Short mmCIF file of C-alpha atoms in Angstrom, two decimals:
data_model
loop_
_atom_site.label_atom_id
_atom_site.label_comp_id
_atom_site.label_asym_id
_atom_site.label_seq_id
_atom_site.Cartn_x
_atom_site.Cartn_y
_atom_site.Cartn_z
CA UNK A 1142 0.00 0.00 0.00
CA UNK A 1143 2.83 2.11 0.96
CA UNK A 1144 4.62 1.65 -2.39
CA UNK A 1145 1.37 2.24 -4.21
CA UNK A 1146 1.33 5.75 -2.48
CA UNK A 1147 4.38 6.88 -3.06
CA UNK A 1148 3.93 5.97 -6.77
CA UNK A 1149 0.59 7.97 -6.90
CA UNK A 1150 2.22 10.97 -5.66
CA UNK A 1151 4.93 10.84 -7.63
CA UNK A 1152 3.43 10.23 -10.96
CA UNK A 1153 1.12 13.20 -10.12
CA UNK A 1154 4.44 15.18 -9.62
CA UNK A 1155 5.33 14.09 -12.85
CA UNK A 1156 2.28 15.23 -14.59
CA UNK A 1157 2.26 18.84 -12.77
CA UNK A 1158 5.73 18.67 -14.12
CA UNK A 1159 4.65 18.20 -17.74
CA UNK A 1160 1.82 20.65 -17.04
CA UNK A 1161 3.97 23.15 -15.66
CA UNK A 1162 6.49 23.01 -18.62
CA UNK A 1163 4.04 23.37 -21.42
CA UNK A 1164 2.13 25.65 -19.46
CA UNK A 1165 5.74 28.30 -19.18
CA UNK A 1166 6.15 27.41 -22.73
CA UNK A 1167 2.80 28.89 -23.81
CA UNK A 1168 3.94 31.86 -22.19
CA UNK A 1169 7.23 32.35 -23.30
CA UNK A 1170 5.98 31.54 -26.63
CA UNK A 1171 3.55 34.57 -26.95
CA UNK A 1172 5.52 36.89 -24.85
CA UNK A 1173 8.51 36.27 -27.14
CA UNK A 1174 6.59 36.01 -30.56
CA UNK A 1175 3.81 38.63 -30.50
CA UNK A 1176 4.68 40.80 -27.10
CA UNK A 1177 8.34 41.93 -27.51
CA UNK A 1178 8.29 42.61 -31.29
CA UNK A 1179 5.28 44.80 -30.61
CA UNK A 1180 6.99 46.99 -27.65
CA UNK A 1181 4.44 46.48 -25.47
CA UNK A 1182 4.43 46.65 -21.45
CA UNK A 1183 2.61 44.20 -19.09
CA UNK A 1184 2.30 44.18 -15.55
CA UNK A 1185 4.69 42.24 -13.58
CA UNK A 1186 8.45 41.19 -13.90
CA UNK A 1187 7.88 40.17 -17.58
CA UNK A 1188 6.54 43.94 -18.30
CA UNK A 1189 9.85 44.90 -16.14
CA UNK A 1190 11.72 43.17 -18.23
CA UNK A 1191 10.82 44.19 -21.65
CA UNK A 1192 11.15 47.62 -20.44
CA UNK A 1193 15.00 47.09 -19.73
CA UNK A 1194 15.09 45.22 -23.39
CA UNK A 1195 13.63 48.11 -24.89
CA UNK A 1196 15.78 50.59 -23.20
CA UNK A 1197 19.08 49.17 -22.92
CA UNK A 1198 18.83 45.98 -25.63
CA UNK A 1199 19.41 43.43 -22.29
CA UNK A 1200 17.85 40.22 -23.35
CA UNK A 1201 14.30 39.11 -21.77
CA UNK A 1202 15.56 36.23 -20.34
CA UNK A 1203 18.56 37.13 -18.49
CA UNK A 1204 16.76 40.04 -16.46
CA UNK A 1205 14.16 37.61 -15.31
CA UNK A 1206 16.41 35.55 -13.87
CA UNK A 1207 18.11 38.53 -12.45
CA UNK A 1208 15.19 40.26 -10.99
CA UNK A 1209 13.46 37.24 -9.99
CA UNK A 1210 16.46 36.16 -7.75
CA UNK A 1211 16.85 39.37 -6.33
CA UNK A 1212 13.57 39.39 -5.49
CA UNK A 1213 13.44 35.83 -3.95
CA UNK A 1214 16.45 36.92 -1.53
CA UNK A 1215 15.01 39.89 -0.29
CA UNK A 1216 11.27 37.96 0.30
CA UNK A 1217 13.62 34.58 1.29
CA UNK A 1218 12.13 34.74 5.06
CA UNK A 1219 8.51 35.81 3.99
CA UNK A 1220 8.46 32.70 1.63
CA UNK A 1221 7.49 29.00 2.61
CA UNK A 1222 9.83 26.84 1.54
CA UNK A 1223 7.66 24.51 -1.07
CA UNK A 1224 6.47 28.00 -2.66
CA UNK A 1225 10.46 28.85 -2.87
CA UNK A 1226 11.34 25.62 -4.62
CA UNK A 1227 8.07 25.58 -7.07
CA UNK A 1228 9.33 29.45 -7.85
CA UNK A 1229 13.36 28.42 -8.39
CA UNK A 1230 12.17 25.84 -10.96
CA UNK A 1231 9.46 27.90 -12.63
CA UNK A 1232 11.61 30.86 -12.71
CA UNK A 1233 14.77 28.59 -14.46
CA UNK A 1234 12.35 26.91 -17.39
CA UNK A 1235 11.06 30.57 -17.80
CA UNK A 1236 14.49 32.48 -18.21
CA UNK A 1237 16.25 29.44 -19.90
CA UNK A 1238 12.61 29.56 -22.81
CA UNK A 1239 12.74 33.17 -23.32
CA UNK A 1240 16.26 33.10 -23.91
CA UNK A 1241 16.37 30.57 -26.50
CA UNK A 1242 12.79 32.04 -27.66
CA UNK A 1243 13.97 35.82 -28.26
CA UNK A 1244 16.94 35.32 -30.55
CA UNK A 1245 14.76 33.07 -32.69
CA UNK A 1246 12.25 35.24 -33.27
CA UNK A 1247 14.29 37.76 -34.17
CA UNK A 1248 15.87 35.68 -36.92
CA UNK A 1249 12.67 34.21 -37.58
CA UNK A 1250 10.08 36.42 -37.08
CA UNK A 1251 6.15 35.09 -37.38
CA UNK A 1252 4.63 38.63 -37.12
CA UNK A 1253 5.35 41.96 -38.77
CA UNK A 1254 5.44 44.65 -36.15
CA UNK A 1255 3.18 47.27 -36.64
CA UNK A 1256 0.39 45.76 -38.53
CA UNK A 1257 -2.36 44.87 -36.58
CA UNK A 1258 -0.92 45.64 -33.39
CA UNK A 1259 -4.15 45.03 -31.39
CA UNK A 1260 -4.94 41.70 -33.08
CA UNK A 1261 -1.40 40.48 -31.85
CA UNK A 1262 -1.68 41.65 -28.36
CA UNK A 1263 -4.66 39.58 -28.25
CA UNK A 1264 -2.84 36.59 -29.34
CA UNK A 1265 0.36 36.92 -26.83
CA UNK A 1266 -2.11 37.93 -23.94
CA UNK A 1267 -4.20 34.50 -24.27
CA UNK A 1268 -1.27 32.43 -24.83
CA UNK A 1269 -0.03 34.17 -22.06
CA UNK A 1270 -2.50 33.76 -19.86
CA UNK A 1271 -3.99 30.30 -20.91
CA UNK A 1272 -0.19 29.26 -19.99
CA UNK A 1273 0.34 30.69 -16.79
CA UNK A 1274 -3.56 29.07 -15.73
CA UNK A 1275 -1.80 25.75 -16.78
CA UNK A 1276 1.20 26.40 -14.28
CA UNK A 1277 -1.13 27.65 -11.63
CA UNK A 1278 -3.90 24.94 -11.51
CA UNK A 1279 -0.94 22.15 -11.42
CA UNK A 1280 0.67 23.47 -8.39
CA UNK A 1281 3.44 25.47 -10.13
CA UNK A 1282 4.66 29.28 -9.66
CA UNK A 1283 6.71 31.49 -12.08
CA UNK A 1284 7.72 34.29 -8.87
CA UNK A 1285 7.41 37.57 -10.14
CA UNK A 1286 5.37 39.95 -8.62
CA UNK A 1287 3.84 37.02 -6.34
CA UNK A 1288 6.58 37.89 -4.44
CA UNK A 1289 6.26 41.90 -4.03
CA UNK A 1290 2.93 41.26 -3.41
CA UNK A 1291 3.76 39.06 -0.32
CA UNK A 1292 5.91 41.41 0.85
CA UNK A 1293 3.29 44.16 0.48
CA UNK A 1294 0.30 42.24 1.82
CA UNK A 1295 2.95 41.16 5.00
CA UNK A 1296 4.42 44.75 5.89
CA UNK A 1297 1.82 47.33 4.78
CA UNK A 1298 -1.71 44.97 5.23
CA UNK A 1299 -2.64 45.69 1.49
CA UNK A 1300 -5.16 42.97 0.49
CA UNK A 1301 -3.73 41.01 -2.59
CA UNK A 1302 -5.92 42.19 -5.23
CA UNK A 1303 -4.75 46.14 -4.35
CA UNK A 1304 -1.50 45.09 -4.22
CA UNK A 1305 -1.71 43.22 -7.57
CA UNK A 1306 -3.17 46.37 -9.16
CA UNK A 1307 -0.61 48.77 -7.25
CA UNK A 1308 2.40 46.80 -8.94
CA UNK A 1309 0.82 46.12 -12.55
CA UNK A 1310 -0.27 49.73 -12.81
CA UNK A 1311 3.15 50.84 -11.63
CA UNK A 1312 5.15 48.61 -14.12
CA UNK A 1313 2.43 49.48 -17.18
CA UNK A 1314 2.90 53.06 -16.64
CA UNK A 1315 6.62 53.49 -16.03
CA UNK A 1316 6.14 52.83 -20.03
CA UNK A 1317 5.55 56.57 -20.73
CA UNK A 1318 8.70 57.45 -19.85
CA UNK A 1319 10.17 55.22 -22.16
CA UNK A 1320 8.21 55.60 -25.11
CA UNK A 1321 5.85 59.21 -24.26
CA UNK A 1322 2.75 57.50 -25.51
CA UNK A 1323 -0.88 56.51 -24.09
CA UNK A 1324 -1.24 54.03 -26.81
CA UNK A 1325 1.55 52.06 -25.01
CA UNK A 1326 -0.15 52.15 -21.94
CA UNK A 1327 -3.24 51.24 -23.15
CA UNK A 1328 -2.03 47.98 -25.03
CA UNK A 1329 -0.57 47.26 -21.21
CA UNK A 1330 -3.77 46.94 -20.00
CA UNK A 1331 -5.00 45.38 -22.72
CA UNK A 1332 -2.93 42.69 -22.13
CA UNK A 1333 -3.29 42.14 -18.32
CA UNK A 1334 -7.14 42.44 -18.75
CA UNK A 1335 -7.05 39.53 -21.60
CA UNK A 1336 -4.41 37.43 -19.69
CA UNK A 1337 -6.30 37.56 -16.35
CA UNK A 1338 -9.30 36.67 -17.69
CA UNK A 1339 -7.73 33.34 -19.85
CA UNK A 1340 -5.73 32.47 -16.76
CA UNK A 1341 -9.17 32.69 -14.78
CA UNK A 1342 -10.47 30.96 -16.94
CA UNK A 1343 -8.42 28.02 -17.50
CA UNK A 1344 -8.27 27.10 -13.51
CA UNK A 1345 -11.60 27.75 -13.04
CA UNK A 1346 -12.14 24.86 -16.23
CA UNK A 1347 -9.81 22.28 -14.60
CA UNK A 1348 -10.80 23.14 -10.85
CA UNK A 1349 -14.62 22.81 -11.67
CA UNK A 1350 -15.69 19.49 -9.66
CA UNK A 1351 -19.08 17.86 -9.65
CA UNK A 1352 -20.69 15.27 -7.46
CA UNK A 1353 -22.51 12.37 -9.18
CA UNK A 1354 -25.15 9.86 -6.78
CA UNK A 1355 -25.43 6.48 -8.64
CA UNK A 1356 -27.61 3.44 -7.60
CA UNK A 1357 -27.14 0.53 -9.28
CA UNK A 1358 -27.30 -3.78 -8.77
CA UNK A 1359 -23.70 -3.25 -9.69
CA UNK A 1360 -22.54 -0.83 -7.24
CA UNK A 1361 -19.50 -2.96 -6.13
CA UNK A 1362 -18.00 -3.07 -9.59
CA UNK A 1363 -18.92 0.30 -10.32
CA UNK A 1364 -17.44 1.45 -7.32
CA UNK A 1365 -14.15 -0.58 -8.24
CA UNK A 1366 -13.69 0.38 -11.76
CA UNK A 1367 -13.90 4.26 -10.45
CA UNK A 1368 -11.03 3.33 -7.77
CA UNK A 1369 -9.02 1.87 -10.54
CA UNK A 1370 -10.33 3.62 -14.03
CA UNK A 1371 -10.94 7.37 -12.41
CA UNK A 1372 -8.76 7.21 -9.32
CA UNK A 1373 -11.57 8.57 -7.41
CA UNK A 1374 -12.59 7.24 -4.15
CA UNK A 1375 -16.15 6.53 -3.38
CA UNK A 1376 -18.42 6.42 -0.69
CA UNK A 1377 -21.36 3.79 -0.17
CA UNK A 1378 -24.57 5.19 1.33
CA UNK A 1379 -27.22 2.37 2.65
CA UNK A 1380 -30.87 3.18 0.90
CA UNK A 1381 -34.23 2.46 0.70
CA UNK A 1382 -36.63 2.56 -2.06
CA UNK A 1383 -39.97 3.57 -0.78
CA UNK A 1384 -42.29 2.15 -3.43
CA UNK A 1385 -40.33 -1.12 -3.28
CA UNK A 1386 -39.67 -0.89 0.02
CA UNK A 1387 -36.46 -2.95 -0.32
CA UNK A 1388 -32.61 -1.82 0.77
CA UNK A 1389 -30.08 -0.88 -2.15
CA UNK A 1390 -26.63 0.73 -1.91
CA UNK A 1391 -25.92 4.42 -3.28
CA UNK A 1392 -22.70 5.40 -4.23
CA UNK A 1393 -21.52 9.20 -3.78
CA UNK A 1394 -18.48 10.06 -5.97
CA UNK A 1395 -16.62 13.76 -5.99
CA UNK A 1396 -14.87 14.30 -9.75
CA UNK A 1397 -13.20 16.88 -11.79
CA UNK A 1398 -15.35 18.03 -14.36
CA UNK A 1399 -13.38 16.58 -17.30
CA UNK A 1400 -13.41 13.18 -15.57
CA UNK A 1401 -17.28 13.58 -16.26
CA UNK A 1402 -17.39 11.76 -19.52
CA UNK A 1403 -14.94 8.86 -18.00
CA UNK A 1404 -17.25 8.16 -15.30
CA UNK A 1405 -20.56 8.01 -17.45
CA UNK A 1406 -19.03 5.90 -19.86
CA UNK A 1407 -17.91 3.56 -17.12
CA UNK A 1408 -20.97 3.14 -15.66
CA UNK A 1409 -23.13 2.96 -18.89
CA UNK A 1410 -20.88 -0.29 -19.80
CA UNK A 1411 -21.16 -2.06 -16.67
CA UNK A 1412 -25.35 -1.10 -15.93
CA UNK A 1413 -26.88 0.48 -18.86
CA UNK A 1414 -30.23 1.35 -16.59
CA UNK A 1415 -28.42 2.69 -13.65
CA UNK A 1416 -29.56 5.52 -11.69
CA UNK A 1417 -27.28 8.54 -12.31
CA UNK A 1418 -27.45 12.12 -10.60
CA UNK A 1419 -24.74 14.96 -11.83
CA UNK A 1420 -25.14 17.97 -10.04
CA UNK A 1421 -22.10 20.78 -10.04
CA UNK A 1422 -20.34 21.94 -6.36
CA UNK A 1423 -19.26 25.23 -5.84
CA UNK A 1424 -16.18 23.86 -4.17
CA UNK A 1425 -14.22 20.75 -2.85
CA UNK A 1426 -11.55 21.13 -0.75
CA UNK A 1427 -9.45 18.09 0.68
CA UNK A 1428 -7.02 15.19 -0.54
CA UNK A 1429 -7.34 15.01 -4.88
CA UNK A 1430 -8.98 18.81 -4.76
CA UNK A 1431 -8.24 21.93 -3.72
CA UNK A 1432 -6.28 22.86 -0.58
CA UNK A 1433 -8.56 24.39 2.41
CA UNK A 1434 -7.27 27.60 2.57
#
């Protein structure tokens, strides 16, 4: 049992792994291919960081390394230690894709700067954030401003979302300096806006969970195949049907939303006429979910 544990856990590490990569590629990808050729500025480390590309030709990937590990010192005793070590190896695959991204779409550009500006801060803004909603629903961190706004929420008792807004707006606007124009700022936002919404959108998608009450004849091998098939644990209820007035089991089963289909299917090959409620939760929170905060 013990061995089975360990090998749950760690092929779920490997898979938030996996997630987490493609998830900072994504990222990288539109940030390098549609973001930096266009000049814009986001919020966060990635906007600081195109500023000092812009300004003094430094290359994306080396200042967020830089910035991120200065940063990580100076929040170092704010900072668990899981959160440190999820942000080290996020931060790495992030600097070390950028930098191989930037020069290459420079040589080998996929968009012309210029024309249709809007159309392509659309693009890097949903890559962007469908990417970093892949990192964040499998358990993985990229640092940047997460940190600042630890340190701001810790020392100055600024709620997260202010301090979010503080830094972005900060960051976004420092742009006029650079380039003396609204349009720049306004692209900024653009971005964030676009990027938020994606990333909300894409955990909210893979966190969704649903609750599903079956009765069946075959409850024991339904209940089995969902161990085994779904790797979701189930709970047997003891019932009564009151017309019948005879005793039958009812099985209770908590499920990601995209397991949905698996389950269904499952059941619908082992007892086409069983009884099956679906109903949607607002939240679960425990082992296989989310954490209780």
């Amino acid at each position: 049992m013990g061995t089975q544990v360990i090998n749950i856990k760690m092929g779920q590490k490997v898979k938030d792994f996996f997630f987490m990569f493609m998830g900072i590629l994504m990222y990288a990808f539109g940030y390098t291919a549609f973001i930096l050729p266009e000049k814009v500025v986001m919020g966060g480390v990635s906007g600081l960081s195109a500023l000092i590309y812009y300004a003094f030709k430094i290359p994306a990937g080396g200042s967020l390394l830089v910035l991120n590990a200065i940063m990580l010192m100076l929040a170092f005793r704010a900072l668990s230690k899981q959160f440190t070590i999820r942000t080290i190896i996020g931060v790495g695959i992030m600097s070390t894709l950028v930098g191989l991204l930037q020069p290459f779409f420079q040589l080998h550009p996929i968009i012309t700067a210029g024309e249709d500006k809007f159309m392509h801060v659309i693009i890097g803004a949903a890559l962007g954030g469908g990417g970093l909603g892949l990192v964040f629903s499998h358990n993985g961190s990229t640092g940047g401003t997460d940190i600042i706004v630890a340190l701001l929420n810790k020392y100055f008792r600024l709620s997260f979302g202010r301090a979010m807004q503080f830094v972005d707006i900060t960051i976004i606007s420092s742009s006029y300096l650079l380039f003396h124009s609204m349009e720049t700022i306004v692209y900024g936002v653009a971005f964030t806006l676009i990027a938020s919404y994606v990333c909300d959108y894409i955990m909210n998608g893979s966190r969704q969970t649903v609750q599903f009450i079956i009765i069946s004849k075959q409850y024991e091998l339904i209940a089995d195949t969902i161990n085994t098939k779904v790797n979701r644990g189930v709970t047997v209820f003891e019932g009564k049907g009151w017309y019948t007035k005879n005793g039958l089991k009812i099985l209770l089963v908590l499920a990601r939303k995209y397991e949905s289909n698996d389950i269904f299917n499952l059941v619908k090959v082992i007892d086409p006429k069983a009884l099956v409620s679906q109903t949607y939760c607002h939240g679960v929170f425990g082992e296989g979910f989310d954490s209780i905060k």
